[in-house]
XYZ file of C-alpha atoms in Angstrom:
509
model
C 69.956 93.642 86.346
C 72.646 96.069 87.398
C 74.121 97.902 84.507
C 77.510 99.625 84.813
C 76.246 102.486 82.293
C 73.117 103.476 80.687
C 73.741 101.978 77.451
C 71.939 98.918 76.461
C 73.440 95.405 76.210
C 71.968 92.482 74.150
C 70.907 91.003 77.340
C 69.511 94.176 78.750
C 67.287 94.272 75.458
C 65.945 90.780 76.014
C 65.049 91.718 79.637
C 63.044 94.592 78.459
C 61.023 92.684 76.133
C 60.739 89.863 78.894
C 59.405 92.414 81.230
C 56.622 93.431 78.654
C 55.525 90.161 77.314
C 56.823 87.218 79.289
C 54.512 84.643 77.668
C 54.995 85.854 74.051
C 56.719 83.412 71.684
C 60.368 84.160 71.657
C 62.392 81.534 69.737
C 61.346 78.670 67.219
C 63.650 75.852 66.072
C 63.925 74.629 62.621
C 61.313 72.092 61.627
C 64.160 69.810 60.478
C 66.125 69.791 63.852
C 65.808 65.934 64.200
C 67.889 65.763 60.919
C 70.305 68.426 61.994
C 71.108 67.438 65.461
C 68.994 64.407 66.427
C 67.023 66.358 68.827
C 63.197 67.391 68.925
C 62.638 71.186 67.792
C 62.072 73.581 70.574
C 59.735 76.628 70.952
C 60.181 78.872 73.832
C 58.412 82.071 75.352
C 60.326 84.748 76.517
C 59.844 83.485 80.179
C 61.122 80.030 79.190
C 63.923 81.333 77.353
C 64.929 83.466 80.353
C 64.893 80.577 82.719
C 67.341 78.562 80.268
C 69.513 81.661 79.916
C 69.852 82.080 83.710
C 70.681 78.398 84.182
C 73.246 78.426 81.474
C 74.771 81.777 82.885
C 74.761 80.163 86.344
C 76.613 77.233 85.078
C 79.363 79.086 83.391
C 80.156 81.137 86.485
C 80.021 78.054 88.498
C 82.576 76.503 86.289
C 84.997 79.266 87.209
C 84.865 81.254 84.053
C 85.825 84.874 85.307
C 84.257 88.026 83.900
C 85.366 89.137 80.378
C 86.709 85.647 79.751
C 86.181 84.193 76.192
C 83.830 81.318 75.564
C 84.179 79.855 72.014
C 80.664 78.655 70.551
C 80.205 76.248 67.498
C 76.519 75.425 67.085
C 74.052 75.324 64.232
C 71.208 77.815 63.440
C 69.122 76.564 66.481
C 67.794 77.777 69.692
C 70.629 76.634 71.759
C 72.937 79.055 69.802
C 70.869 82.017 70.994
C 70.394 80.752 74.536
C 74.037 80.310 74.801
C 74.938 83.560 73.377
C 72.802 85.462 75.989
C 73.699 83.238 78.684
C 77.389 84.148 78.161
C 76.661 87.668 78.150
C 74.434 87.363 81.495
C 77.570 85.643 82.952
C 79.701 88.762 81.817
C 81.595 86.712 79.091
C 82.681 87.290 75.559
C 81.500 84.919 72.884
C 83.868 83.853 69.961
C 81.621 82.621 66.985
C 83.138 79.435 65.413
C 81.893 78.941 61.930
C 80.111 75.678 61.704
C 82.216 74.155 58.801
C 85.472 74.848 60.631
C 87.440 71.803 61.696
C 90.504 71.148 64.067
C 92.890 73.062 62.169
C 90.896 76.614 62.110
C 89.349 75.614 65.735
C 92.755 75.242 67.334
C 94.094 78.567 65.784
C 90.981 80.395 66.838
C 90.950 78.929 70.446
C 94.681 79.785 70.918
C 94.425 83.411 69.189
C 91.524 84.427 71.474
C 92.801 82.796 74.610
C 89.460 81.223 75.146
C 88.525 79.600 78.374
C 85.572 77.329 77.375
C 83.951 75.872 74.459
C 80.189 74.923 73.668
C 79.026 72.769 70.899
C 76.671 70.044 70.271
C 76.890 66.262 69.817
C 76.297 66.156 66.228
C 75.509 68.806 63.255
C 74.324 66.947 59.872
C 75.981 63.737 60.965
C 79.394 65.195 61.873
C 80.566 64.583 65.447
C 81.265 68.242 66.583
C 81.487 67.171 70.184
C 84.765 64.976 69.177
C 86.023 67.878 67.013
C 85.707 70.302 70.228
C 87.474 67.882 72.541
C 90.364 67.254 69.972
C 90.672 71.138 69.356
C 90.483 71.898 73.094
C 93.279 69.390 73.720
C 95.570 71.632 71.536
C 94.437 74.857 73.315
C 96.047 75.431 76.713
C 93.588 78.079 77.779
C 90.572 75.745 77.652
C 89.374 74.818 81.018
C 85.662 73.848 80.304
C 84.214 71.895 77.400
C 80.490 71.392 77.301
C 77.632 70.605 74.936
C 74.282 69.928 73.878
C 72.665 66.814 72.676
C 72.983 63.069 73.468
C 76.107 60.744 73.269
C 78.554 63.338 74.407
C 81.943 62.120 74.907
C 83.684 61.611 78.255
C 84.600 64.750 80.112
C 82.134 67.032 78.267
C 79.505 68.740 80.631
C 75.824 68.247 79.378
C 73.939 71.645 78.837
C 70.635 69.992 78.548
C 70.873 68.823 82.183
C 71.938 72.236 83.008
C 68.771 73.746 81.417
C 66.639 71.379 83.137
C 67.352 72.628 86.503
C 65.750 76.151 87.270
C 68.067 78.568 89.139
C 67.825 82.253 89.969
C 69.222 84.618 87.644
C 72.646 85.553 88.263
C 73.712 89.383 88.748
C 76.673 90.219 86.810
C 77.452 93.905 85.760
C 77.691 94.265 81.991
C 79.319 97.000 80.197
C 77.887 97.746 76.715
C 81.204 99.405 75.802
C 83.300 96.141 76.401
C 83.569 93.397 73.861
C 80.444 91.078 73.354
C 81.479 88.940 70.400
C 84.492 88.004 68.518
C 84.129 86.930 64.955
C 86.947 86.041 62.481
C 88.306 87.639 59.302
C 90.710 87.057 56.750
C 92.494 89.856 55.403
C 95.641 90.436 53.348
C 97.694 90.277 56.596
C 96.156 86.895 57.348
C 93.645 85.400 59.806
C 92.305 88.176 62.255
C 89.958 88.113 65.249
C 87.504 90.964 65.415
C 86.024 91.756 68.780
C 82.767 93.973 68.709
C 81.010 95.696 71.744
C 77.439 95.569 72.508
C 77.029 99.088 70.905
C 78.787 97.998 67.675
C 76.275 95.196 67.378
C 73.268 97.125 68.052
C 74.322 99.799 65.842
C 74.580 97.167 62.952
C 70.974 95.746 64.063
C 69.630 99.230 63.815
C 70.729 99.755 60.329
C 68.948 96.449 59.100
C 65.819 96.779 60.996
C 65.245 100.442 60.099
C 66.243 100.161 56.426
C 64.068 97.057 55.947
C 61.174 98.839 57.655
C 60.538 96.058 60.223
C 57.720 96.633 62.556
C 57.819 96.071 66.131
C 56.547 92.446 67.294
C 57.415 91.062 63.619
C 58.135 87.354 63.281
C 61.483 87.096 61.492
C 62.687 83.865 59.880
C 66.472 83.622 59.811
C 68.207 81.380 57.377
C 71.650 83.052 58.204
C 74.165 80.881 59.961
C 74.833 83.155 63.026
C 78.678 82.535 63.137
C 79.503 86.045 61.562
C 78.724 89.691 62.465
C 76.404 89.907 59.630
C 74.697 86.658 60.431
C 74.326 87.444 64.165
C 73.056 90.786 63.470
C 70.537 89.815 61.053
C 68.933 87.251 63.451
C 69.806 87.848 67.131
C 70.197 91.605 67.127
C 67.364 92.583 64.796
C 65.168 90.195 66.783
C 65.835 91.831 70.025
C 65.294 95.294 68.559
C 62.107 94.554 67.062
C 60.804 92.454 70.120
C 58.941 89.688 68.241
C 59.639 86.013 67.470
C 62.788 84.826 65.863
C 62.294 81.664 63.683
C 65.242 79.728 62.667
C 65.963 77.756 59.427
C 69.006 75.695 59.232
C 70.056 75.862 55.470
C 68.466 74.453 53.397
C 65.156 72.360 52.975
C 62.840 73.879 50.677
C 59.717 71.916 51.872
C 60.599 72.819 55.596
C 61.465 76.422 54.663
C 58.028 76.981 53.031
C 56.110 75.320 55.642
C 57.629 77.332 58.378
C 56.895 80.724 56.549
C 53.232 79.832 56.251
C 52.734 78.103 59.741
C 54.335 80.983 61.653
C 52.834 83.755 59.544
C 56.132 85.272 58.951
C 56.795 88.954 58.486
C 60.287 89.224 57.427
C 63.094 86.970 56.062
C 66.742 87.267 56.476
C 68.787 85.114 53.969
C 71.843 84.964 51.834
C 71.186 86.855 48.663
C 71.457 83.999 46.374
C 68.674 82.051 48.245
C 66.507 85.012 48.246
C 66.643 85.526 44.635
C 65.961 81.835 44.101
C 63.052 81.931 46.452
C 61.683 84.891 44.217
C 62.188 82.837 41.109
C 60.557 79.763 42.165
C 57.441 81.378 43.459
C 57.938 80.606 47.198
C 57.765 84.242 48.219
C 54.628 84.622 45.893
C 52.972 82.123 47.866
C 53.532 84.003 51.216
C 51.597 87.019 50.848
C 52.144 87.835 54.678
C 56.019 88.065 54.232
C 56.535 91.832 53.716
C 60.241 92.457 53.967
C 63.224 90.356 52.781
C 66.807 91.146 53.772
C 69.239 89.751 51.143
C 72.720 89.467 52.447
C 75.380 89.965 49.599
C 78.862 88.388 50.614
C 79.924 89.304 47.023
C 78.822 93.037 47.123
C 80.123 93.694 43.646
C 77.305 91.544 42.285
C 74.430 93.726 43.764
C 74.490 96.269 40.736
C 73.967 93.230 38.235
C 71.379 91.631 40.130
C 67.749 91.198 38.623
C 65.147 93.745 39.358
C 62.893 92.708 42.373
C 59.208 92.113 41.381
C 57.633 90.295 44.232
C 54.581 92.667 44.818
C 53.625 91.911 48.460
C 57.277 91.923 49.712
C 60.044 94.465 49.490
C 63.819 93.698 49.268
C 66.589 95.257 51.312
C 70.022 94.660 49.811
C 72.723 94.245 52.552
C 76.371 94.706 51.350
C 78.771 92.714 53.588
C 82.299 93.708 53.588
C 83.927 90.754 55.493
C 83.665 91.130 59.199
C 84.540 95.061 58.931
C 80.876 96.133 58.503
C 77.837 96.305 56.290
C 75.621 98.739 54.374
C 71.952 98.233 53.811
C 69.754 99.768 51.075
C 66.075 99.251 50.411
C 65.187 98.989 46.873
C 62.728 101.437 45.432
C 59.421 100.633 43.703
C 61.198 99.837 40.454
C 62.795 97.048 42.098
C 66.368 97.924 41.008
C 69.318 98.203 43.420
C 69.611 101.677 44.992
C 72.430 103.687 43.869
C 74.972 104.114 46.667
C 77.182 107.150 47.185
C 80.085 107.999 49.169
C 79.861 110.015 52.441
C 77.671 109.625 55.500
C 74.802 107.222 55.354
C 71.682 107.429 57.605
C 69.325 104.807 58.982
C 66.721 104.726 57.396
C 68.251 106.480 54.579
C 65.299 108.384 53.143
C 64.135 109.657 56.497
C 64.685 113.337 57.593
C 66.998 113.588 60.462
C 68.022 109.924 60.502
C 70.969 108.738 62.631
C 74.397 108.187 61.272
C 74.601 104.499 60.173
C 78.101 104.769 58.849
C 80.268 106.455 56.288
C 81.861 105.172 53.054
C 85.006 106.707 51.478
C 87.704 105.748 49.124
C 91.259 105.300 49.966
C 94.129 106.671 47.993
C 94.610 103.147 46.676
C 91.172 102.916 45.267
C 89.597 100.692 47.710
C 86.462 101.040 49.810
C 86.768 102.195 53.474
C 84.342 102.137 56.276
C 84.000 104.036 59.669
C 80.896 104.472 61.936
C 79.269 103.075 64.980
C 79.413 99.379 63.989
C 83.011 99.508 62.703
C 85.367 98.213 65.024
C 88.524 100.307 64.242
C 90.823 98.920 66.877
C 90.519 95.424 65.401
C 91.961 96.365 62.039
C 94.545 98.881 63.331
C 97.826 98.258 62.023
C 100.616 97.267 64.607
C 102.946 100.068 65.357
C 106.037 97.985 64.200
C 104.400 97.599 60.785
C 103.933 101.335 60.014
C 106.314 103.216 57.816
C 106.398 106.034 60.270
C 106.162 104.974 63.761
C 104.750 108.442 65.114
C 102.002 108.571 62.323
C 98.425 108.055 63.581
C 96.589 105.060 62.382
C 93.644 105.772 59.938
C 90.280 106.485 61.471
C 88.595 104.077 58.883
C 88.847 100.255 57.893
C 90.107 99.568 54.508
C 87.822 96.711 53.328
C 90.150 95.962 50.285
C 87.322 95.794 47.916
C 88.107 97.734 44.708
C 85.661 100.569 43.996
C 85.215 103.700 41.945
C 82.381 106.496 41.546
C 80.516 107.074 38.154
C 81.782 110.490 37.012
C 78.092 111.237 35.625
C 75.981 110.083 38.499
C 78.255 109.992 41.461
C 77.191 106.418 42.152
C 79.457 104.047 43.900
C 80.620 101.166 41.992
C 82.214 98.092 43.877
C 84.180 96.334 41.144
C 86.219 93.549 42.696
C 86.711 91.668 45.900
C 89.917 92.010 48.028
C 92.985 90.999 46.187
C 94.468 87.639 47.291
C 91.387 86.627 49.179
C 88.965 84.034 47.900
C 85.503 83.997 49.365
C 83.218 80.873 49.133
C 79.886 81.826 50.562
C 80.775 83.094 54.207
C 84.185 81.468 54.167
C 87.290 83.592 53.230
C 90.782 82.136 52.598
C 94.147 83.464 51.336
C 94.694 82.292 48.008
C 98.141 81.420 48.900
C 96.796 79.110 51.629
C 95.252 77.122 49.014
C 98.435 76.463 47.126
C 100.023 75.559 50.401
C 97.485 72.853 51.137
C 97.597 71.458 47.650
C 101.370 71.168 48.113
C 100.785 68.859 51.005
C 99.007 66.309 48.607
C 102.137 65.855 46.483
C 103.205 66.668 42.979
C 100.439 67.266 40.429
C 97.803 68.230 42.898
C 95.923 71.452 42.493
C 93.388 73.319 44.656
C 91.980 76.533 43.300
C 88.939 78.947 43.425
C 86.781 79.358 40.395
C 84.530 82.341 40.067
C 80.784 81.638 41.101
C 77.968 83.970 40.426
C 76.194 83.282 43.816
C 78.837 82.547 46.237
C 81.678 84.595 44.843
C 83.959 81.490 44.366
C 83.717 77.751 44.403
C 86.739 75.553 45.289
C 87.793 72.804 42.752
C 90.736 70.339 43.178
C 92.595 67.829 41.188
C 94.735 64.984 42.344
C 96.064 61.695 41.095
C 93.623 60.087 43.485
C 90.788 62.403 44.575
C 89.379 60.045 47.189
C 92.751 59.766 48.830
C 93.220 63.494 48.547
C 89.777 63.991 50.450
C 91.186 61.552 53.056
C 94.219 63.326 53.619
C 92.520 66.693 53.844
C 90.152 65.691 56.276
C 92.996 64.057 58.503
C 94.727 67.487 58.397
C 91.771 68.730 60.058
C 90.512 71.149 57.091
C 86.960 72.053 56.669
C 84.604 70.242 53.952
C 84.918 73.158 51.347
C 88.384 72.136 50.844
C 87.781 68.433 51.293
C 84.911 68.290 48.871
C 86.844 70.219 46.197
C 88.348 67.032 45.255
C 85.003 65.326 44.444
C 84.694 63.174 41.612
C 82.914 65.025 38.533
C 80.559 62.078 38.227
C 79.314 62.309 41.876
C 76.034 64.211 41.994
C 75.786 63.837 45.724
C 79.092 65.534 46.298
C 78.044 68.351 43.617
C 74.877 68.905 45.835
C 76.956 69.076 48.959
C 79.357 71.617 47.562
C 76.347 73.784 46.346
C 74.914 73.888 49.765
C 78.298 74.789 51.494
C 78.998 77.463 49.124
C 75.492 78.972 49.588
C 76.127 79.608 52.984
């Protein structure tokens, strides 16, 4: 492929692996795909994946999507997701990552804010008709010109991408620039909902931090239980896979039996998973029964909880703590032999951090307000820059860092950094962030006496709880408003065990 500069793109990394080992196993679907989407699980070599990527890219170009147009993607953690992202890049498009739990309200806002020209989804995810959700959201986004999906029983007007993949085509040649936006994820800051575009170079920088700090070997088989609809989720799966050139196996959270079977059958070398899940797997003996699994990346969406986490004692596997600061950036720290979290200090951090001459992975600093700030090759400064009209002094330069909003301090004796609290006014439920005032606004729509609040949770940061005169009617009303299940299921009856289990699954991811 022609490139407009010498810097690699994600598709460029894929093509390099393809040239070396076309018949090597590239992508493996979750075992429980039939339950998730109703389709059979897929296994693809690099050559097979390349053929599918080319077919999808050609389809996007033929649909009239111009270079650098935004294509929104809402798919589960399955092979189709990764094929679609790489195909969009091969067609010169920018991918907007839509979280799986988003419903019509969030989808419509995201599509309109990014000016998306197309949306890709699948017929159903866990029994929910995401194809119909996409059609309804697209009807409220005037920029959408093309709606397509995977799976059977697609609604009228939605193009079938399964049919597209079935027809082999020549790979399209589109110039890609690693310095231009590759993906758009979505964050919530004190200023509200914020699209966060990132270049290929930003993504690769984040992937290098994870792969180098966690000591992943070339050709490793990585099992990812991270939903790839955020910067961290995408980096800990797609980007790490492309940097190590091995096999990416996927697990749609969460099925204990299927998960352990995947680790054993695929001889997995590494795992990326939410921190709460990683610790649970260590406690229940799953990792002890998987001696080949040598590296675990635990992603902490509540980074203030790392320092109080238990020591890691799984002898055959090592743990790398990955601190996530919303969509602003991440920090990785490989635990030493004693299994305790590695003390983090302010300043420049290398990747890997204990190697002489390691490259700059990023820098931590404290703001005058006592909050943690980030800068470095993965941090998208422009996405968080304040508008000129909002500055107190119009002529003043914007800061050269991103303020994460996390309260932090340094230990006077050791100099170790302590993250003490999440951003004020923001509630994080697993991978989903809300302004606390938004919860109050939605509760008001349910009438007098209704309450929707966030309660502290050890694993997910917060969990949502609601109270109304009629909980069943409250759930119906919130669903009709197009809100995601985290809010809807907050009004579950206390006696409903199934609702409690569903809430636990949601908040975990």
